[in-house]
Coordinates of C-alpha atoms and ligand atoms in Angstrom, one line a residue:
M1 CA 50.6 2.3 31.0
T2 CA 49.5 1.1 27.6
P3 CA 47.8 -2.3 26.9
D4 CA 50.1 -5.1 26.1
D5 CA 49.8 -6.9 22.7
A6 CA 47.4 -9.5 24.0
V7 CA 45.0 -7.0 25.6
R8 CA 45.2 -4.6 22.6
M9 CA 44.4 -7.5 20.1
A10 CA 41.5 -8.6 22.3
L11 CA 40.2 -5.0 22.3
C12 CA 40.5 -4.8 18.5
T13 CA 38.6 -8.2 18.3
Q14 CA 35.8 -6.7 20.4
M15 CA 35.8 -3.6 18.3
G16 CA 35.2 -5.8 15.3
R17 CA 32.3 -7.5 17.1
E18 CA 30.7 -4.2 17.9
F19 CA 31.0 -3.2 14.2
A20 CA 29.4 -6.6 13.4
A21 CA 26.5 -5.8 15.8
H22 CA 26.1 -2.5 14.1
F23 CA 25.7 -4.2 10.7
Q24 CA 23.4 -6.9 12.2
Y25 CA 21.1 -4.4 13.7
L26 CA 21.0 -2.4 10.4
A27 CA 20.0 -5.6 8.6
M28 CA 17.3 -6.1 11.2
S29 CA 16.1 -2.6 10.8
A30 CA 15.9 -3.1 7.0
W31 CA 13.9 -6.3 7.3
L32 CA 11.5 -4.7 9.8
E33 CA 10.9 -1.8 7.5
D34 CA 10.1 -4.3 4.7
E35 CA 7.7 -6.0 7.0
G36 CA 5.8 -2.7 7.5
L37 CA 6.9 -2.1 11.1
P38 CA 8.5 1.4 11.0
E39 CA 8.7 2.0 14.7
L40 CA 10.5 -1.3 15.4
S41 CA 12.7 -0.6 12.3
G42 CA 13.6 2.8 13.8
F43 CA 14.4 1.2 17.2
F44 CA 16.8 -1.2 15.5
G45 CA 18.3 1.6 13.5
R46 CA 19.0 3.5 16.7
Q47 CA 20.5 0.3 18.2
A48 CA 22.7 0.0 15.2
A49 CA 24.0 3.6 15.7
E50 CA 24.7 2.8 19.3
E51 CA 26.8 -0.3 18.3
H52 CA 28.8 1.9 15.9
G53 CA 29.4 4.2 18.9
H54 CA 30.6 1.2 21.0
A55 CA 33.1 0.2 18.3
M56 CA 34.4 3.8 17.9
K57 CA 35.0 4.1 21.6
I58 CA 37.3 1.2 21.5
F59 CA 38.9 2.5 18.3
R60 CA 39.6 5.8 20.1
Y61 CA 40.9 4.0 23.3
V62 CA 43.4 1.9 21.4
L63 CA 44.7 4.9 19.5
D64 CA 44.9 7.0 22.7
T65 CA 46.9 4.2 24.4
G66 CA 49.4 4.0 21.6
G67 CA 47.8 1.8 19.0
P68 CA 48.1 0.4 16.5
V69 CA 44.5 -0.4 15.6
A70 CA 43.7 -3.6 13.7
I71 CA 40.2 -3.6 12.2
P72 CA 38.9 -7.2 11.7
G73 CA 37.0 -8.3 8.6
Q74 CA 33.3 -9.1 9.0
D75 CA 30.9 -11.8 7.8
A76 CA 27.7 -10.5 6.3
P77 CA 24.9 -10.1 8.8
V78 CA 21.8 -12.4 8.8
A79 CA 19.3 -10.6 6.5
S80 CA 16.0 -12.4 6.8
F81 CA 14.1 -13.8 9.8
E82 CA 11.2 -16.2 10.3
S83 CA 9.3 -13.8 12.5
V84 CA 9.7 -10.7 14.5
E85 CA 10.0 -12.9 17.6
A86 CA 12.9 -14.8 16.0
L87 CA 14.6 -11.5 15.2
V88 CA 14.3 -10.2 18.7
A89 CA 15.4 -13.5 20.2
A90 CA 18.4 -13.3 17.9
A91 CA 19.1 -9.7 19.2
L92 CA 18.9 -10.8 22.8
A93 CA 21.2 -13.8 22.1
Q94 CA 23.7 -11.4 20.5
E95 CA 23.6 -9.1 23.6
E96 CA 24.1 -12.0 26.0
Q97 CA 27.1 -13.1 23.9
V98 CA 28.5 -9.6 23.9
T99 CA 28.2 -9.5 27.7
R100 CA 30.2 -12.8 28.0
W101 CA 32.9 -11.3 25.7
I102 CA 33.1 -8.1 27.7
D103 CA 33.4 -10.1 30.9
E104 CA 36.2 -12.1 29.4
L105 CA 38.0 -8.9 28.4
V106 CA 37.7 -7.6 31.9
H107 CA 39.3 -10.8 33.2
L108 CA 42.0 -10.5 30.6
A109 CA 42.8 -6.9 31.6
R110 CA 42.9 -7.9 35.2
E111 CA 45.2 -10.9 34.5
H112 CA 47.5 -8.6 32.6
R113 CA 47.6 -6.0 35.4
D114 CA 46.1 -3.3 33.2
P115 CA 43.9 -1.1 35.4
A116 CA 43.4 1.5 32.7
T117 CA 41.7 -1.0 30.3
E118 CA 39.8 -2.5 33.2
A119 CA 38.4 0.9 34.1
F120 CA 37.7 1.6 30.4
L121 CA 35.7 -1.6 30.1
Q122 CA 33.4 -0.7 33.1
W123 CA 31.3 1.5 30.8
Y124 CA 30.7 -1.6 28.7
V125 CA 29.8 -3.8 31.7
T126 CA 27.1 -1.3 32.7
E127 CA 25.9 -0.8 29.1
Q128 CA 25.5 -4.5 28.6
V129 CA 23.2 -4.8 31.7
E130 CA 21.0 -2.2 30.1
E131 CA 21.0 -3.7 26.6
V132 CA 20.2 -7.2 27.8
A133 CA 17.4 -5.8 29.9
T134 CA 16.0 -3.8 27.0
M135 CA 16.0 -6.9 24.6
T136 CA 14.6 -9.1 27.3
E137 CA 11.7 -6.8 27.8
L138 CA 11.1 -6.3 24.1
L139 CA 11.1 -10.1 23.6
Q140 CA 8.5 -10.5 26.4
V141 CA 6.3 -7.8 24.8
V142 CA 6.6 -9.4 21.3
R143 CA 5.6 -12.8 22.7
R144 CA 2.7 -11.3 24.6
A145 CA 1.5 -9.4 21.5
G146 CA 1.4 -12.5 19.4
E147 CA 0.0 -11.5 16.0
S148 CA -0.9 -8.0 17.3
L149 CA 2.4 -6.4 16.1
L150 CA 0.8 -2.9 16.1
F151 CA 0.8 -3.2 19.9
V152 CA 4.6 -3.7 19.7
E153 CA 4.8 -0.6 17.5
D154 CA 2.9 1.4 20.1
Y155 CA 5.1 0.0 22.9
V156 CA 8.3 1.1 21.0
V157 CA 6.9 4.7 20.6
R158 CA 6.1 4.9 24.3
R159 CA 9.1 3.1 25.8
H160 CA 11.9 3.8 23.2
P161 CA 11.0 7.0 21.4
A162 CA 13.2 8.4 18.6
G163 CA 15.4 11.0 20.2
G164 CA 15.1 9.4 23.6
E165 CA 17.3 6.8 25.4
A166 CA 17.2 3.6 23.2
Ligands
FEO201 FE1 27.7 -3.1 22.0 FE2 24.9 -4.1 22.2 O1 26.7 -4.5 22.5

């Protein structure tokens, strides 16, 4: 069965949020590079690419289940930050918000007796657990490092290397 209109529209809304996360992480990556933190910048660049993938998975699912796809407009991302800690705290808040939205979508699919969409969303449920854990740990490391941001750069190289799992 294909998603009904309410479920399809909610999926498209979530697709827009994943694109917004893509742009937000790109803006964070750019700010971090300007701050002279190439490893953290690279990490957020890889997170941005993951978010693009999350959006495109929904794009493909909506098309595969009959469409049509509605791509929402986006506000510009936040482009400057008071500190690296503020940036990572914002990233964690974003992931926690996405988790709430995914949970709401799962409930909506269940209410609308749409097991295919519920099954599709399970990948996002699992992914969000990992992303919240990743940002939580990064925020702890940034707080522990204080002014010693090169320690955070080393942590990113060891824990989240380019080419590895983000
Ligand atoms: Fe696609 Fe990080 O939420």
